[in-house]
mmCIF file of C-alpha atoms in Angstrom:
data_model
loop_
_atom_site.group_PDB
_atom_site.id
_atom_site.type_symbol
_atom_site.label_atom_id
_atom_site.label_comp_id
_atom_site.label_asym_id
_atom_site.label_seq_id
_atom_site.Cartn_x
_atom_site.Cartn_y
_atom_site.Cartn_z
ATOM 1 C CA UNK A 1 -71.549 -140.371 125.803
ATOM 2 C CA UNK A 2 -73.606 -137.267 126.402
ATOM 3 C CA UNK A 3 -73.308 -135.756 129.846
ATOM 4 C CA UNK A 4 -74.053 -132.485 131.606
ATOM 5 C CA UNK A 5 -72.251 -131.934 134.886
ATOM 6 C CA UNK A 6 -73.494 -129.257 137.266
ATOM 7 C CA UNK A 7 -71.781 -127.786 140.347
ATOM 8 C CA UNK A 8 -72.303 -127.170 143.159
ATOM 9 C CA UNK A 9 -75.204 -129.355 144.228
ATOM 10 C CA UNK A 10 -76.010 -126.957 147.062
ATOM 11 C CA UNK A 11 -75.142 -123.284 147.423
ATOM 12 C CA UNK A 12 -75.845 -120.893 150.278
ATOM 13 C CA UNK A 13 -75.422 -117.189 149.649
ATOM 14 C CA UNK A 14 -76.003 -114.168 151.846
ATOM 15 C CA UNK A 15 -78.833 -111.992 150.604
ATOM 16 C CA UNK A 16 -77.434 -109.280 148.373
ATOM 17 C CA UNK A 17 -74.369 -111.272 147.371
ATOM 18 C CA UNK A 18 -73.835 -112.993 144.020
ATOM 19 C CA UNK A 19 -74.344 -116.654 143.187
ATOM 20 C CA UNK A 20 -72.620 -118.612 140.438
ATOM 21 C CA UNK A 21 -73.573 -122.062 139.197
ATOM 22 C CA UNK A 22 -71.410 -123.872 136.675
ATOM 23 C CA UNK A 23 -72.089 -126.574 134.115
ATOM 24 C CA UNK A 24 -69.952 -128.534 131.700
ATOM 25 C CA UNK A 25 -71.139 -130.508 128.724
ATOM 26 C CA UNK A 26 -69.527 -133.224 126.672
ATOM 27 C CA UNK A 27 -71.092 -132.938 123.209
ATOM 28 C CA UNK A 28 -69.222 -130.336 121.162
ATOM 29 C CA UNK A 29 -72.195 -130.081 118.793
ATOM 30 C CA UNK A 30 -74.413 -128.619 121.533
ATOM 31 C CA UNK A 31 -75.637 -125.189 120.490
ATOM 32 C CA UNK A 32 -78.356 -124.197 122.964
ATOM 33 C CA UNK A 33 -77.964 -123.837 126.716
ATOM 34 C CA UNK A 34 -81.035 -123.124 128.829
ATOM 35 C CA UNK A 35 -81.283 -122.580 132.568
ATOM 36 C CA UNK A 36 -84.399 -123.556 134.474
ATOM 37 C CA UNK A 37 -85.551 -122.538 137.940
ATOM 38 C CA UNK A 38 -87.770 -124.848 139.981
ATOM 39 C CA UNK A 39 -89.567 -123.441 142.992
ATOM 40 C CA UNK A 40 -91.141 -125.603 145.657
ATOM 41 C CA UNK A 41 -94.298 -127.298 144.405
ATOM 42 C CA UNK A 42 -93.823 -126.179 140.831
ATOM 43 C CA UNK A 43 -92.334 -127.473 137.629
ATOM 44 C CA UNK A 44 -89.097 -126.021 136.218
ATOM 45 C CA UNK A 45 -89.392 -122.733 134.351
ATOM 46 C CA UNK A 46 -86.949 -121.281 131.848
ATOM 47 C CA UNK A 47 -85.228 -118.187 133.210
ATOM 48 C CA UNK A 48 -82.562 -117.558 130.614
ATOM 49 C CA UNK A 49 -80.920 -119.304 127.688
ATOM 50 C CA UNK A 50 -77.946 -118.743 125.433
ATOM 51 C CA UNK A 51 -77.073 -119.956 121.980
ATOM 52 C CA UNK A 52 -73.644 -120.914 120.785
ATOM 53 C CA UNK A 53 -73.092 -117.813 118.678
ATOM 54 C CA UNK A 54 -72.759 -115.514 121.707
ATOM 55 C CA UNK A 55 -70.572 -115.639 124.787
ATOM 56 C CA UNK A 56 -72.776 -113.827 127.296
ATOM 57 C CA UNK A 57 -76.374 -112.858 127.800
ATOM 58 C CA UNK A 58 -77.926 -110.724 130.537
ATOM 59 C CA UNK A 59 -81.447 -110.221 131.781
ATOM 60 C CA UNK A 60 -81.622 -107.855 134.735
ATOM 61 C CA UNK A 61 -79.964 -109.630 137.680
ATOM 62 C CA UNK A 62 -79.228 -112.868 135.892
ATOM 63 C CA UNK A 63 -76.611 -113.586 133.263
ATOM 64 C CA UNK A 64 -75.236 -116.626 131.517
ATOM 65 C CA UNK A 65 -71.749 -116.988 130.093
ATOM 66 C CA UNK A 66 -70.620 -119.596 127.597
ATOM 67 C CA UNK A 67 -67.148 -120.876 126.814
ATOM 68 C CA UNK A 68 -67.491 -123.203 123.833
ATOM 69 C CA UNK A 69 -63.802 -124.055 123.739
ATOM 70 C CA UNK A 70 -63.843 -125.310 127.305
ATOM 71 C CA UNK A 71 -67.413 -126.609 126.951
ATOM 72 C CA UNK A 72 -68.758 -124.936 130.019
ATOM 73 C CA UNK A 73 -71.406 -122.357 130.805
ATOM 74 C CA UNK A 74 -72.371 -120.569 133.989
ATOM 75 C CA UNK A 75 -75.358 -118.862 135.569
ATOM 76 C CA UNK A 76 -74.697 -115.663 137.496
ATOM 77 C CA UNK A 77 -77.258 -114.112 139.835
ATOM 78 C CA UNK A 78 -76.352 -110.729 141.291
ATOM 79 C CA UNK A 79 -77.915 -108.908 144.258
ATOM 80 C CA UNK A 80 -79.623 -112.094 145.353
ATOM 81 C CA UNK A 81 -83.031 -111.892 146.966
ATOM 82 C CA UNK A 82 -85.058 -114.372 149.054
ATOM 83 C CA UNK A 83 -87.214 -115.256 146.049
ATOM 84 C CA UNK A 84 -84.102 -116.530 144.270
ATOM 85 C CA UNK A 85 -84.126 -119.540 146.617
ATOM 86 C CA UNK A 86 -84.941 -122.517 144.397
ATOM 87 C CA UNK A 87 -83.379 -125.411 142.500
ATOM 88 C CA UNK A 88 -81.631 -124.424 139.283
ATOM 89 C CA UNK A 89 -81.002 -126.774 136.361
ATOM 90 C CA UNK A 90 -78.728 -126.306 133.397
ATOM 91 C CA UNK A 91 -79.287 -128.259 130.201
ATOM 92 C CA UNK A 92 -77.753 -128.873 126.809
ATOM 93 C CA UNK A 93 -78.875 -130.837 123.748
ATOM 94 C CA UNK A 94 -76.985 -133.831 122.456
ATOM 95 C CA UNK A 95 -76.412 -134.720 118.802
ATOM 96 C CA UNK A 96 -79.914 -136.171 118.622
ATOM 97 C CA UNK A 97 -81.356 -132.852 119.844
ATOM 98 C CA UNK A 98 -82.400 -134.473 123.096
ATOM 99 C CA UNK A 99 -82.137 -132.082 126.020
ATOM 100 C CA UNK A 100 -79.918 -133.420 128.801
ATOM 101 C CA UNK A 101 -80.397 -131.817 132.229
ATOM 102 C CA UNK A 102 -77.821 -131.342 134.946
ATOM 103 C CA UNK A 103 -78.509 -132.729 138.411
ATOM 104 C CA UNK A 104 -79.560 -129.368 139.774
ATOM 105 C CA UNK A 105 -78.262 -126.859 142.316
ATOM 106 C CA UNK A 106 -80.265 -126.028 145.420
ATOM 107 C CA UNK A 107 -79.709 -122.336 146.092
ATOM 108 C CA UNK A 108 -80.403 -120.963 149.578
ATOM 109 C CA UNK A 109 -80.483 -117.215 150.085
ATOM 110 C CA UNK A 110 -79.623 -116.467 153.690
ATOM 111 C CA UNK A 111 -81.218 -113.465 155.434
ATOM 112 C CA UNK K 1 -100.750 -121.939 135.687
ATOM 113 C CA UNK K 2 -102.779 -122.178 132.537
ATOM 114 C CA UNK K 3 -100.001 -123.228 130.112
ATOM 115 C CA UNK K 4 -99.494 -126.863 131.089
ATOM 116 C CA UNK K 5 -101.791 -128.484 133.613
ATOM 117 C CA UNK K 6 -101.451 -131.839 135.320
ATOM 118 C CA UNK K 7 -103.924 -133.892 137.301
ATOM 119 C CA UNK K 8 -103.968 -135.159 139.901
ATOM 120 C CA UNK K 9 -101.392 -133.112 141.808
ATOM 121 C CA UNK K 10 -100.951 -135.865 144.373
ATOM 122 C CA UNK K 11 -101.574 -139.604 144.088
ATOM 123 C CA UNK K 12 -101.103 -142.456 146.511
ATOM 124 C CA UNK K 13 -101.525 -145.907 145.092
ATOM 125 C CA UNK K 14 -100.857 -149.484 146.057
ATOM 126 C CA UNK K 15 -98.669 -151.752 143.996
ATOM 127 C CA UNK K 16 -101.652 -153.584 142.550
ATOM 128 C CA UNK K 17 -103.623 -150.487 141.573
ATOM 129 C CA UNK K 18 -104.088 -149.027 138.121
ATOM 130 C CA UNK K 19 -104.153 -145.266 137.768
ATOM 131 C CA UNK K 20 -103.562 -142.640 135.109
ATOM 132 C CA UNK K 21 -101.850 -139.266 135.114
ATOM 133 C CA UNK K 22 -103.173 -136.587 132.827
ATOM 134 C CA UNK K 23 -101.446 -133.658 131.202
ATOM 135 C CA UNK K 24 -102.952 -130.934 129.058
ATOM 136 C CA UNK K 25 -101.258 -128.040 127.307
ATOM 137 C CA UNK K 26 -102.972 -124.914 126.046
ATOM 138 C CA UNK K 27 -99.994 -123.521 124.141
ATOM 139 C CA UNK K 28 -100.553 -124.964 120.698
ATOM 140 C CA UNK K 29 -97.391 -127.042 120.965
ATOM 141 C CA UNK K 30 -96.759 -130.224 119.010
ATOM 142 C CA UNK K 31 -94.357 -132.006 121.334
ATOM 143 C CA UNK K 32 -95.080 -133.377 124.793
ATOM 144 C CA UNK K 33 -92.835 -135.081 127.301
ATOM 145 C CA UNK K 34 -92.985 -137.151 130.470
ATOM 146 C CA UNK K 35 -90.166 -136.762 133.006
ATOM 147 C CA UNK K 36 -89.526 -138.504 136.315
ATOM 148 C CA UNK K 37 -87.944 -136.426 139.080
ATOM 149 C CA UNK K 38 -86.608 -138.300 142.110
ATOM 150 C CA UNK K 39 -84.963 -136.848 145.189
ATOM 151 C CA UNK K 40 -81.400 -137.588 144.243
ATOM 152 C CA UNK K 41 -81.475 -137.900 140.477
ATOM 153 C CA UNK K 42 -81.613 -135.404 137.644
ATOM 154 C CA UNK K 43 -84.684 -135.019 135.531
ATOM 155 C CA UNK K 44 -85.115 -138.341 133.777
ATOM 156 C CA UNK K 45 -86.748 -138.175 130.382
ATOM 157 C CA UNK K 46 -89.239 -141.013 129.986
ATOM 158 C CA UNK K 47 -91.216 -140.452 126.794
ATOM 159 C CA UNK K 48 -91.420 -137.947 123.964
ATOM 160 C CA UNK K 49 -94.301 -137.427 121.577
ATOM 161 C CA UNK K 50 -93.977 -135.266 118.476
ATOM 162 C CA UNK K 51 -97.139 -134.602 116.474
ATOM 163 C CA UNK K 52 -98.857 -137.412 118.443
ATOM 164 C CA UNK K 53 -96.204 -139.943 117.488
ATOM 165 C CA UNK K 54 -93.945 -141.434 120.139
ATOM 166 C CA UNK K 55 -90.384 -140.576 119.210
ATOM 167 C CA UNK K 56 -88.589 -141.575 122.381
ATOM 168 C CA UNK K 57 -88.947 -144.291 124.985
ATOM 169 C CA UNK K 58 -86.023 -143.970 127.314
ATOM 170 C CA UNK K 59 -85.913 -147.630 128.403
ATOM 171 C CA UNK K 60 -88.939 -147.155 130.613
ATOM 172 C CA UNK K 61 -90.442 -150.286 132.223
ATOM 173 C CA UNK K 62 -93.666 -151.490 130.663
ATOM 174 C CA UNK K 63 -95.586 -150.780 133.856
ATOM 175 C CA UNK K 64 -95.594 -147.187 132.576
ATOM 176 C CA UNK K 65 -97.711 -146.817 129.454
ATOM 177 C CA UNK K 66 -98.055 -143.431 127.722
ATOM 178 C CA UNK K 67 -100.890 -142.316 125.515
ATOM 179 C CA UNK K 68 -101.137 -139.226 123.349
ATOM 180 C CA UNK K 69 -104.581 -138.971 121.721
ATOM 181 C CA UNK K 70 -103.858 -135.503 120.314
ATOM 182 C CA UNK K 71 -101.200 -132.823 120.513
ATOM 183 C CA UNK K 72 -102.832 -131.197 123.534
ATOM 184 C CA UNK K 73 -103.257 -134.208 125.797
ATOM 185 C CA UNK K 74 -100.864 -136.722 127.244
ATOM 186 C CA UNK K 75 -101.544 -139.553 129.645
ATOM 187 C CA UNK K 76 -99.357 -141.874 131.659
ATOM 188 C CA UNK K 77 -101.074 -145.102 132.601
ATOM 189 C CA UNK K 78 -99.664 -146.825 135.654
ATOM 190 C CA UNK K 79 -100.045 -150.433 136.757
ATOM 191 C CA UNK K 80 -98.294 -152.767 139.184
ATOM 192 C CA UNK K 81 -95.849 -150.078 140.229
ATOM 193 C CA UNK K 82 -93.008 -150.531 142.694
ATOM 194 C CA UNK K 83 -92.147 -148.347 145.709
ATOM 195 C CA UNK K 84 -89.091 -147.031 143.852
ATOM 196 C CA UNK K 85 -91.454 -145.521 141.297
ATOM 197 C CA UNK K 86 -92.486 -142.953 143.904
ATOM 198 C CA UNK K 87 -91.426 -139.595 142.488
ATOM 199 C CA UNK K 88 -92.622 -136.342 140.971
ATOM 200 C CA UNK K 89 -93.838 -136.920 137.425
ATOM 201 C CA UNK K 90 -93.540 -133.858 135.254
ATOM 202 C CA UNK K 91 -95.161 -133.211 131.935
ATOM 203 C CA UNK K 92 -93.731 -130.665 129.506
ATOM 204 C CA UNK K 93 -94.446 -129.348 126.038
ATOM 205 C CA UNK K 94 -92.545 -127.464 123.350
ATOM 206 C CA UNK K 95 -93.311 -126.219 119.823
ATOM 207 C CA UNK K 96 -91.692 -129.329 118.347
ATOM 208 C CA UNK K 97 -89.473 -132.049 119.771
ATOM 209 C CA UNK K 98 -85.767 -131.345 119.790
ATOM 210 C CA UNK K 99 -84.120 -128.138 118.720
ATOM 211 C CA UNK K 100 -83.457 -124.950 120.690
ATOM 212 C CA UNK K 101 -86.937 -124.601 122.120
ATOM 213 C CA UNK K 102 -88.048 -123.835 125.628
ATOM 214 C CA UNK K 103 -89.864 -126.639 127.346
ATOM 215 C CA UNK K 104 -92.883 -125.579 129.360
ATOM 216 C CA UNK K 105 -93.406 -127.727 132.418
ATOM 217 C CA UNK K 106 -96.538 -128.493 134.346
ATOM 218 C CA UNK K 107 -96.563 -128.475 138.164
ATOM 219 C CA UNK K 108 -96.153 -132.245 138.342
ATOM 220 C CA UNK K 109 -97.946 -135.140 140.004
ATOM 221 C CA UNK K 110 -96.437 -136.283 143.291
ATOM 222 C CA UNK K 111 -96.799 -140.083 143.200
ATOM 223 C CA UNK K 112 -96.389 -142.293 146.234
ATOM 224 C CA UNK K 113 -96.476 -146.057 145.777
ATOM 225 C CA UNK K 114 -97.217 -147.974 148.947
#
């Protein structure tokens, strides 16, 4: 069945260092991979997404890489800052175009 | 946040009460969603509406009853809830249901069932 696995569940990173969150998906037909950031007291917000026809996408300090053969994609945050502390969710659509979310990663940026 | 709004932001209700959650989107989208977010579970999709028609009911108990009078408004009617229904209920919208479209989330309603 459809499944999106996300690791780690919690990640602590020293301010200024990089953070990497990884996700795997099971449906080979998936073609769109968004990442959402959820801050305390707010709903998730899209921060970056990638489609299956590219292997990497960057937007300032964040980047996403996609390996379709291995069916995994990763979020990379460089030069982390305190405001990067949040819960991050990956997601992928299944064959019915229903978006399946990962369980989330709580990222702590340490001063 | 003017894109997707939800009211109330917090709700405490007893198991015998009846209440409703409201969601409104000002983005001109045609799809709206209800999600349940618990402490130790991923986002659980509950219902999907596309052009006012319900297209998904993810095996949600009948004590949750959605209503979508138009593409801009979505309600979740609650009755005889259980303590395990306490969670953050998130509403979202997108241009249409399915496909590679960003979902815009509201801030959520924090529900506590006593």
